Amino acid sequence: MTVTNSNGNADSATATITRAVPRVKTLKELAAQEEREKRFQGGHSLCAGCSIPVMVRSVLNTIDIPVVVVNATGCLEVATTRYPTTAWNVPWLHVAFENAAAAASGVEVAFRVLKRKGRTAQELGFELPGEVRVVVFGGDGGTYDIGLQALSGALERGHRFTYICYDNEAYMNTGNQRSGATPPLAHTTTTPVGRESLGKLQQRKDLTEIAVAHHVPYVAQASISHWQDLVRKVEAALRADGPSFLNVLAPCQRGWGYEPCLTVEIARLAVETRFWPLYEVVEGEYRLNALPKKPKPVSEWLKTQKRFAHLLKPENRHLLDELQLQVDREWEKLLRRCEGRVLEV
Amino acid sequence: MTIEIRWHGRGGQGAVTVSKVLASAALQCGKYAQAFPEYGPERSGAPVKAYNRFDDKPIVIHCGVYEPDRVAVLDETLLSTEDVTQGLSGEGGLVVNTKRSPEEIREATGYPGSIVCVDAEGIAEETGSRYANVPLLGALGSILPFMRLEALEAALRKALSRMKPEKIEKNVEALRRGYAETQTLEPDPKRLQRYEARRAQDGLPSYQELPPGGVITPEVRECPETGGWRNERPDFREELCVNCLLCWAHCPEPAILTDHQTMTGFDYRYCKGCGICAAVCPTEAIVMVEERGEATGTPEPEDAKAPAKGGVGG
Amino acid sequence: MSAIVVPKLEEAELLTGAQAVAHAMRQIEPDVVPVYPITPQTPIIEEFSQMVADGLCDSEIINVESEHSAMSAAVGASVAGARVMTATASQGLALMIEILYIAASMRCPIVIPIGNRALSGPINIHCDHSDAYLARDSGAVQIFAENAQEAYDYTLMAVRLAEHRKVLLPVLVNLDGFTLTHSAEVVQLLPDELVKEFVGYYRPLHPLLNVQRPTTQGPFDMPDFYYEHKRQQADATLEALGVFLEVQREYEGATGRGYRGYFEVYGLEDARFALVALGSTAGTAKAVVDELRDRGQKVGLLKPWLFRPFPHEALREALKEVEAVAVLDRALSFGSWGPLYEEVASALYPSDNRPRLHNFTYGLGGRDVTPEQIERALTLIQDPKLPRTMHYLGVRA
């Protein structure tokens, strides 16, 4: 783990942050956790090469104490819990598409109040755990769009829970329709490329910033390609005494159009091209978590995916340039917010 | 007379597409026709079914097909994981994409009726059409009494009209070869009686037996194996492994086995053969090999870049 | 004039319906109460919040950002293993409906007082039953209260009904908006300890928080299981018929308050003409029945307490001797008869000696319900030639 400012020099202000950050679990420690308790297991019907369960496993193996998972409707939900099958060996709840954060509020408060009231096993009919963490998984449709209100309410109310958005940039469960997370110019089935169309014509919503605006203790953007960074963020999120929010880039082989084996590589490229910067906001303070030494042009990422194939045509060169400008602009904005604070694992 | 057909494939192999092409061809042969898929939460690579129904009279029923007259299997790995002959009449026919002989397929399935084998995979490769579904469509068409090859061709051309002309021609060629290059095994009357007796019920629990509220309790919980989805399998070359565990960290199932935090191999019951483990392995200790030389999956022709159609929920 | 519970003045207080319900909630002391304001329910959660703030009740209030989230948090907390209540009205109930269906299917015993109010549009804040009728097919049990006293008593009984192992369903306790929620009446509360003993502890069947025994709750059903789960839910809802009577008996044993049966009958024993009405209107109707009986008319009233599940058989039995029935619906089902009328008609169909049946719409959007309107209905149905069309009481024409 290194803490540097953007010039690469150690900085006394950020050095204190280093000491505050505990050691991150190693892969061996994560594997040991899964050997002890396989919280998520095979037998689900997510696509071969799906990134979502990769993220779910990292999250669940990072947590040592009991966890309750709340899931918004979406790929993860339908493909892991077809009755009577389930991939989950932890308590798991799904209520609907747009309300995962609200349902999680109820679980969190229920635990807290039953604990406070000192309810015994005799009264309840079961033993309350000493501690429990509530973790929500929702896709971008269930988080950026239809679930935004419930998420906002739950963040504002200050529940101690961790909401993790697996962002695959469209409604993939229904077959790749445009969402508020879909990047500009991407082909989806509701923003198809055609003679009169170049894909989605609008900007992507910056959900991470929306979460930050709720003044919650911990918000971060992560990617399934950077497991160490993700694990550290899950640990930080769980330590936060209040709501925490992680926005995790989760490529979709079917919707994005690439070979399933490339899932991790494509997520990595999104970070290395600065399309998806890794950063965190701790008590309102921004820190950059990946400072690509030699940032690649965004076209390196776009060209790996069929949904952007039309942008590689010579006549669409200007669109590609425009996207690059936008990525650069966003990156500069983020750097200004980070004020030289960089924390990489 | 009604003729009903069931297609078995995997999400992304184009079973739904060819069922529609077949219905369109049947229409040109003067039949009333239906084509309908079975929708579920399964994703790319998961077993899927599609159906056809043909009749001389207008078709008014909209229920499922339970006793098909023909079954077409796009991916022969399904023979071991799915009951492909469920409800299939002994008087009917089973069409399989395979390099194996019909006798071997009879051994594998126990089906006593007519068995038609075609190397749809091989034809697709040789013609450059890429997709096994089209040659298999040809093979199935060849055993439908009312079907004409020209009608299949016309329907296929129409369905692929958004493709480049040379691509369409390759597909038509694949269709013709599938129609012609079949190996057929006649029904075996000796096995027929035993087979008919075996056709049985689903055996699912009654509503009284389920826990209230749709809860999956440890008692009712099931965990199906998904190894049958695989077209390629990861192969472990242990001597090259440095136990970095990157494969383990990035496996979606999980299907990487560890013992005392040491990578020991694969759980083939669940591995879907995505190849992420091989892609992230820094020492080439994992390589992807063909799944026992059997059929490989191919993307859906009409929109290979879009995810599986017909998901559920939102 | 009659009421099931006649408060003793020396032991009673002057309370609005909302206050009476809030006291019931205080005494039940639910673990979790997600709340969201909506007229005319708001005073329930305001009163209750103050009681919690004053330390009179150990409940955790969640101030959610919508009724949709109120119901969602309620389901989360209920599935987790807590005793949960919330309250709403009108548009709020409409917004909850999606999750109310899910709460019923997940068998969450959440008790929800409803301050009945008209559904938009046009937007209107006053009483009718369109909100309750909207929830008709949600799978929730529905009780209607005539006055503040009944709202209080049935809120207590609803907890036992909802949490009964054979039932495990949400229960809506309907009380008319403004007419009951905001009007002060004489109400006699029960001692706190008696209520606590009556409601007892909630012991969840499959609590999510039982981490020793992980459960997957709210999974995805394909056609091979969905139907079985709904069939199971159908049985549980009908079980509520028997459990309702059982809870009434236990309540009477504990409190001496004799709520008996699915409905209250008034003057029905020898009646030739009957009125069927829900909620506060039934009280006004009792006064009309008295007056008409004084004039020698054999009229009577049937006031259902239980609307879902609907007690068809008992109702058929109760109305078997009458010549004609006026069913009053305080909401429309556009293009058809009123929902209460449909139930009564369906209950009477198997009867050999069916009375003439007429449907009256009344009181929409808070239109005042006067004794004259009720008298008009009871008078009209005495005419055997009265056309069988929807009759509208109290509308300008």
XYZ file of N, CA and C in Angstrom, chain A residues 66-70 77-78 81-86 88-99 102-103 105-107 109-114 116-117 119 121-129 132 149-150 153-154 156-157 159, chain C residues 29-32 58-66 68-70 72-83 95 98-99 102 106 201-204 207-222 224-225 229:
336
model
N -21.297 -12.243 10.704
C -22.495 -12.630 9.950
C -23.012 -11.487 9.068
N -23.537 -11.863 7.933
C -24.006 -10.868 6.982
C -25.399 -11.260 6.501
N -26.232 -10.254 6.270
C -27.536 -10.464 5.635
C -27.493 -9.733 4.305
N -27.841 -10.434 3.243
C -27.813 -9.835 1.910
C -29.230 -9.448 1.495
N -29.365 -8.230 0.997
C -30.629 -7.792 0.397
C -30.340 -7.526 -1.073
N -30.371 -11.571 -8.780
C -31.498 -12.100 -8.010
C -32.154 -13.278 -8.730
N -32.546 -13.090 -9.993
C -33.290 -14.176 -10.651
C -32.404 -15.394 -10.904
N -31.586 -17.540 -7.414
C -32.613 -18.004 -6.467
C -33.836 -18.567 -7.160
N -33.637 -19.306 -8.242
C -34.793 -19.931 -8.854
C -35.301 -21.019 -7.904
N -36.511 -20.838 -7.388
C -37.070 -21.756 -6.402
C -37.067 -23.188 -6.924
N -36.667 -24.170 -6.151
C -36.129 -24.128 -4.780
C -34.595 -24.126 -4.746
N -33.965 -23.568 -5.752
C -32.502 -23.528 -5.738
C -32.031 -22.193 -5.186
N -30.881 -22.194 -4.554
C -30.287 -20.933 -4.125
C -28.774 -21.083 -4.071
N -27.108 -19.030 -2.201
C -26.741 -18.258 -1.011
C -26.750 -19.126 0.247
N -25.651 -19.078 0.963
C -25.578 -19.746 2.264
C -25.563 -18.739 3.395
N -25.963 -17.519 3.086
C -26.189 -16.495 4.108
C -27.653 -16.072 3.969
N -28.234 -15.481 5.021
C -29.608 -14.991 4.888
C -29.701 -14.004 3.731
N -30.731 -14.176 2.931
C -30.852 -13.402 1.688
C -32.299 -12.978 1.520
N -32.496 -11.722 1.144
C -33.857 -11.192 0.985
C -33.991 -10.425 -0.316
N -35.062 -10.720 -1.019
C -35.440 -9.903 -2.181
C -36.897 -9.512 -2.018
N -37.205 -8.245 -2.217
C -38.603 -7.815 -2.151
C -39.074 -7.340 -3.526
N -38.397 -6.354 -4.096
C -38.795 -5.885 -5.424
C -37.604 -5.194 -6.089
N -37.895 -4.526 -7.188
C -36.845 -3.934 -8.008
C -36.302 -2.639 -7.392
N -37.243 -1.758 -6.980
C -36.904 -0.375 -6.674
C -36.718 -0.097 -5.195
N -36.739 -1.136 -4.357
C -36.825 -0.852 -2.929
C -35.781 -1.567 -2.085
N -34.654 0.370 0.913
C -35.700 0.517 1.928
C -35.885 -0.787 2.695
N -35.889 -1.906 1.970
C -36.026 -3.200 2.642
C -34.841 -3.424 3.583
N -33.187 -1.107 5.077
C -33.421 -0.236 6.243
C -34.193 -1.000 7.305
N -35.227 -1.704 6.833
C -36.065 -2.455 7.762
C -35.282 -3.546 8.471
N -34.443 -4.252 7.719
C -33.653 -5.335 8.317
C -32.699 -4.752 9.358
N -32.821 -1.904 11.013
C -33.501 -1.379 12.208
C -34.041 -2.534 13.050
N -34.571 -3.542 12.400
C -35.100 -4.696 13.145
C -34.012 -5.299 14.023
N -32.837 -5.497 13.430
C -31.741 -6.085 14.209
C -31.399 -5.189 15.396
N -31.269 -3.890 15.117
C -30.841 -2.955 16.158
C -31.851 -2.925 17.310
N -33.145 -2.888 16.962
C -34.139 -2.737 18.023
C -34.300 -4.035 18.813
N -34.248 -5.170 18.121
C -34.379 -6.443 18.852
C -33.195 -6.616 19.798
N -31.447 -4.083 21.083
C -31.577 -3.094 22.157
C -32.576 -3.569 23.212
N -33.652 -4.174 22.734
C -34.665 -4.663 23.668
C -34.205 -5.931 24.395
N -34.012 -8.994 23.295
C -34.904 -10.131 23.061
C -34.145 -11.463 23.163
N -33.715 -15.736 23.101
C -34.083 -16.831 22.205
C -35.448 -17.397 22.583
N -35.747 -17.344 23.859
C -37.038 -17.870 24.314
C -38.189 -17.006 23.801
N -37.982 -15.691 23.837
C -39.036 -14.787 23.358
C -39.190 -14.851 21.844
N -38.046 -14.916 21.146
C -38.059 -14.813 19.691
C -38.200 -16.153 18.983
N -37.783 -17.196 19.659
C -37.772 -18.498 19.000
C -36.478 -18.757 18.250
N -35.530 -17.813 18.309
C -34.202 -18.033 17.710
C -33.202 -17.110 18.389
N -31.939 -17.429 18.206
C -30.869 -16.670 18.848
C -30.438 -15.534 17.928
N -30.516 -14.304 18.407
C -30.023 -13.174 17.612
C -28.501 -13.228 17.551
N -27.913 -12.963 16.392
C -26.446 -12.930 16.352
C -25.928 -11.716 17.121
N -24.204 -8.151 13.072
C -24.571 -8.524 11.717
C -24.366 -7.320 10.814
N -34.616 6.629 -5.433
C -35.325 7.293 -4.330
C -35.137 6.532 -3.017
N -35.331 5.225 -3.094
C -35.179 4.420 -1.871
C -33.739 4.482 -1.371
N -33.157 7.908 0.270
C -33.797 7.957 1.579
C -32.986 7.202 2.622
N -32.523 6.018 2.249
C -31.795 5.191 3.213
C -30.441 5.809 3.557
N -29.780 9.017 3.491
C -30.068 10.215 4.291
C -30.423 9.851 5.730
N -31.105 8.730 5.909
C -31.523 8.348 7.267
C -30.367 7.803 8.105
N -28.780 4.774 8.064
C -28.724 3.360 8.481
C -27.310 2.831 8.337
N -46.702 -1.853 21.289
C -45.271 -1.584 21.289
C -44.542 -2.385 20.207
N -44.910 -2.157 18.943
C -44.225 -2.885 17.861
C -42.745 -2.532 17.849
N -41.941 -3.448 17.333
C -40.492 -3.199 17.309
C -40.140 -2.097 16.317
N -40.744 -2.188 15.143
C -40.373 -1.268 14.057
C -41.635 -0.656 13.452
N -41.428 1.648 23.546
C -40.096 1.338 23.020
C -40.222 0.765 21.613
N -40.365 1.659 20.646
C -40.434 1.246 19.247
C -39.424 2.062 18.467
N -39.009 1.520 17.346
C -38.074 2.253 16.477
C -38.869 2.761 15.273
N -38.914 4.071 15.141
C -39.633 4.667 14.015
C -38.643 4.890 12.877
N -39.030 4.506 11.669
C -38.192 4.830 10.501
C -38.947 5.879 9.686
N -38.382 7.072 9.608
C -39.021 8.130 8.812
C -38.606 7.974 7.361
N -39.350 7.186 6.642
C -38.996 6.865 5.258
C -39.369 7.997 4.312
N -38.998 7.831 3.045
C -39.190 8.922 2.088
C -40.400 8.697 1.180
N -41.175 7.644 1.448
C -42.395 7.413 0.668
C -43.119 6.236 1.299
N -44.071 3.768 -0.375
C -43.498 2.575 -1.010
C -42.356 2.048 -0.153
N -41.521 2.980 0.302
C -40.414 2.573 1.162
C -40.900 2.190 2.561
N -41.989 2.804 3.009
C -42.539 2.422 4.318
C -42.904 0.945 4.297
N -41.848 -1.270 2.158
C -40.647 -2.069 1.879
C -39.831 -2.273 3.151
N -39.663 -1.200 3.928
C -38.937 -1.323 5.189
C -39.719 -2.223 6.141
N -41.049 -2.113 6.094
C -41.886 -2.962 6.939
C -41.666 -4.433 6.600
N -41.611 -4.748 5.312
C -41.374 -6.137 4.907
C -39.983 -6.576 5.359
N -38.984 -5.717 5.142
C -37.618 -6.055 5.556
C -37.554 -6.365 7.040
N -38.186 -5.502 7.843
C -38.132 -5.677 9.295
C -38.938 -6.901 9.735
N -40.066 -7.115 9.063
C -40.915 -8.244 9.421
C -40.228 -9.565 9.091
N -39.673 -9.644 7.888
C -38.950 -10.857 7.492
C -37.754 -11.077 8.419
N -37.121 -9.963 8.831
C -35.956 -10.072 9.715
C -36.343 -10.751 11.023
N -37.582 -10.515 11.479
C -38.037 -11.169 12.705
C -38.682 -10.224 13.699
N -38.944 -8.985 13.301
C -39.505 -7.997 14.216
C -41.028 -7.901 14.056
N -41.670 -7.379 15.113
C -43.105 -7.048 15.004
C -43.189 -5.645 14.405
N -49.608 3.631 -3.299
C -48.173 3.484 -3.541
C -47.624 2.225 -2.862
N -48.024 -2.361 -4.437
C -47.093 -3.325 -5.036
C -46.446 -4.180 -3.942
N -46.022 -3.509 -2.870
C -45.300 -4.217 -1.818
C -46.269 -4.925 -0.867
N -46.634 -8.286 -2.068
C -45.436 -9.075 -1.754
C -45.419 -9.440 -0.268
N -45.180 -13.114 1.096
C -44.073 -13.522 1.969
C -44.556 -13.789 3.388
N -45.473 -11.935 22.757
C -44.302 -11.710 21.904
C -44.573 -12.242 20.513
N -43.904 -11.654 19.543
C -43.965 -12.176 18.175
C -42.831 -13.171 17.981
N -43.201 -14.399 17.621
C -42.185 -15.417 17.325
C -42.241 -15.736 15.841
N -41.298 -15.148 15.073
C -41.321 -15.332 13.615
C -41.054 -16.780 13.212
N -37.240 -16.421 10.578
C -36.611 -15.097 10.636
C -35.316 -15.026 9.828
N -35.212 -13.987 9.054
C -34.006 -13.779 8.250
C -32.782 -13.623 9.143
N -32.986 -13.040 10.320
C -31.853 -12.778 11.215
C -31.350 -14.027 11.923
N -31.998 -15.149 11.696
C -31.464 -16.393 12.237
C -30.304 -16.839 11.348
N -29.131 -16.318 11.626
C -27.990 -16.578 10.749
C -27.488 -18.015 10.871
N -27.915 -18.696 11.937
C -27.548 -20.103 12.088
C -28.269 -20.981 11.068
N -29.365 -20.471 10.574
C -30.185 -21.261 9.667
C -30.560 -20.339 8.494
N -29.591 -20.143 7.580
C -29.814 -19.145 6.526
C -30.975 -19.528 5.612
N -31.822 -18.557 5.337
C -32.941 -18.783 4.429
C -32.851 -17.798 3.263
N -33.374 -18.222 2.143
C -33.476 -17.369 0.961
C -34.927 -16.941 0.865
N -35.180 -15.629 1.025
C -36.566 -15.160 1.115
C -36.896 -14.211 -0.028
N -38.002 -14.519 -0.688
C -38.405 -13.729 -1.846
C -37.708 -14.179 -3.115
N -37.520 -15.516 -3.289
C -36.826 -16.000 -4.482
C -37.717 -15.948 -5.724
N -37.129 -16.400 -6.802
C -37.769 -16.313 -8.121
C -38.525 -17.607 -8.414
N -39.813 -17.488 -8.680
C -40.629 -18.671 -8.983
C -40.893 -18.776 -10.481
N -40.694 -19.953 -11.003
C -41.080 -20.247 -12.384
C -42.483 -20.874 -12.343
N -43.400 -23.729 -12.458
C -43.507 -25.008 -11.738
C -43.738 -24.834 -10.230
N -43.604 -23.607 -9.670
C -43.850 -23.435 -8.239
C -44.759 -22.260 -7.871
N -47.403 -21.888 -4.581
C -47.268 -20.878 -3.528
C -48.534 -20.040 -3.395
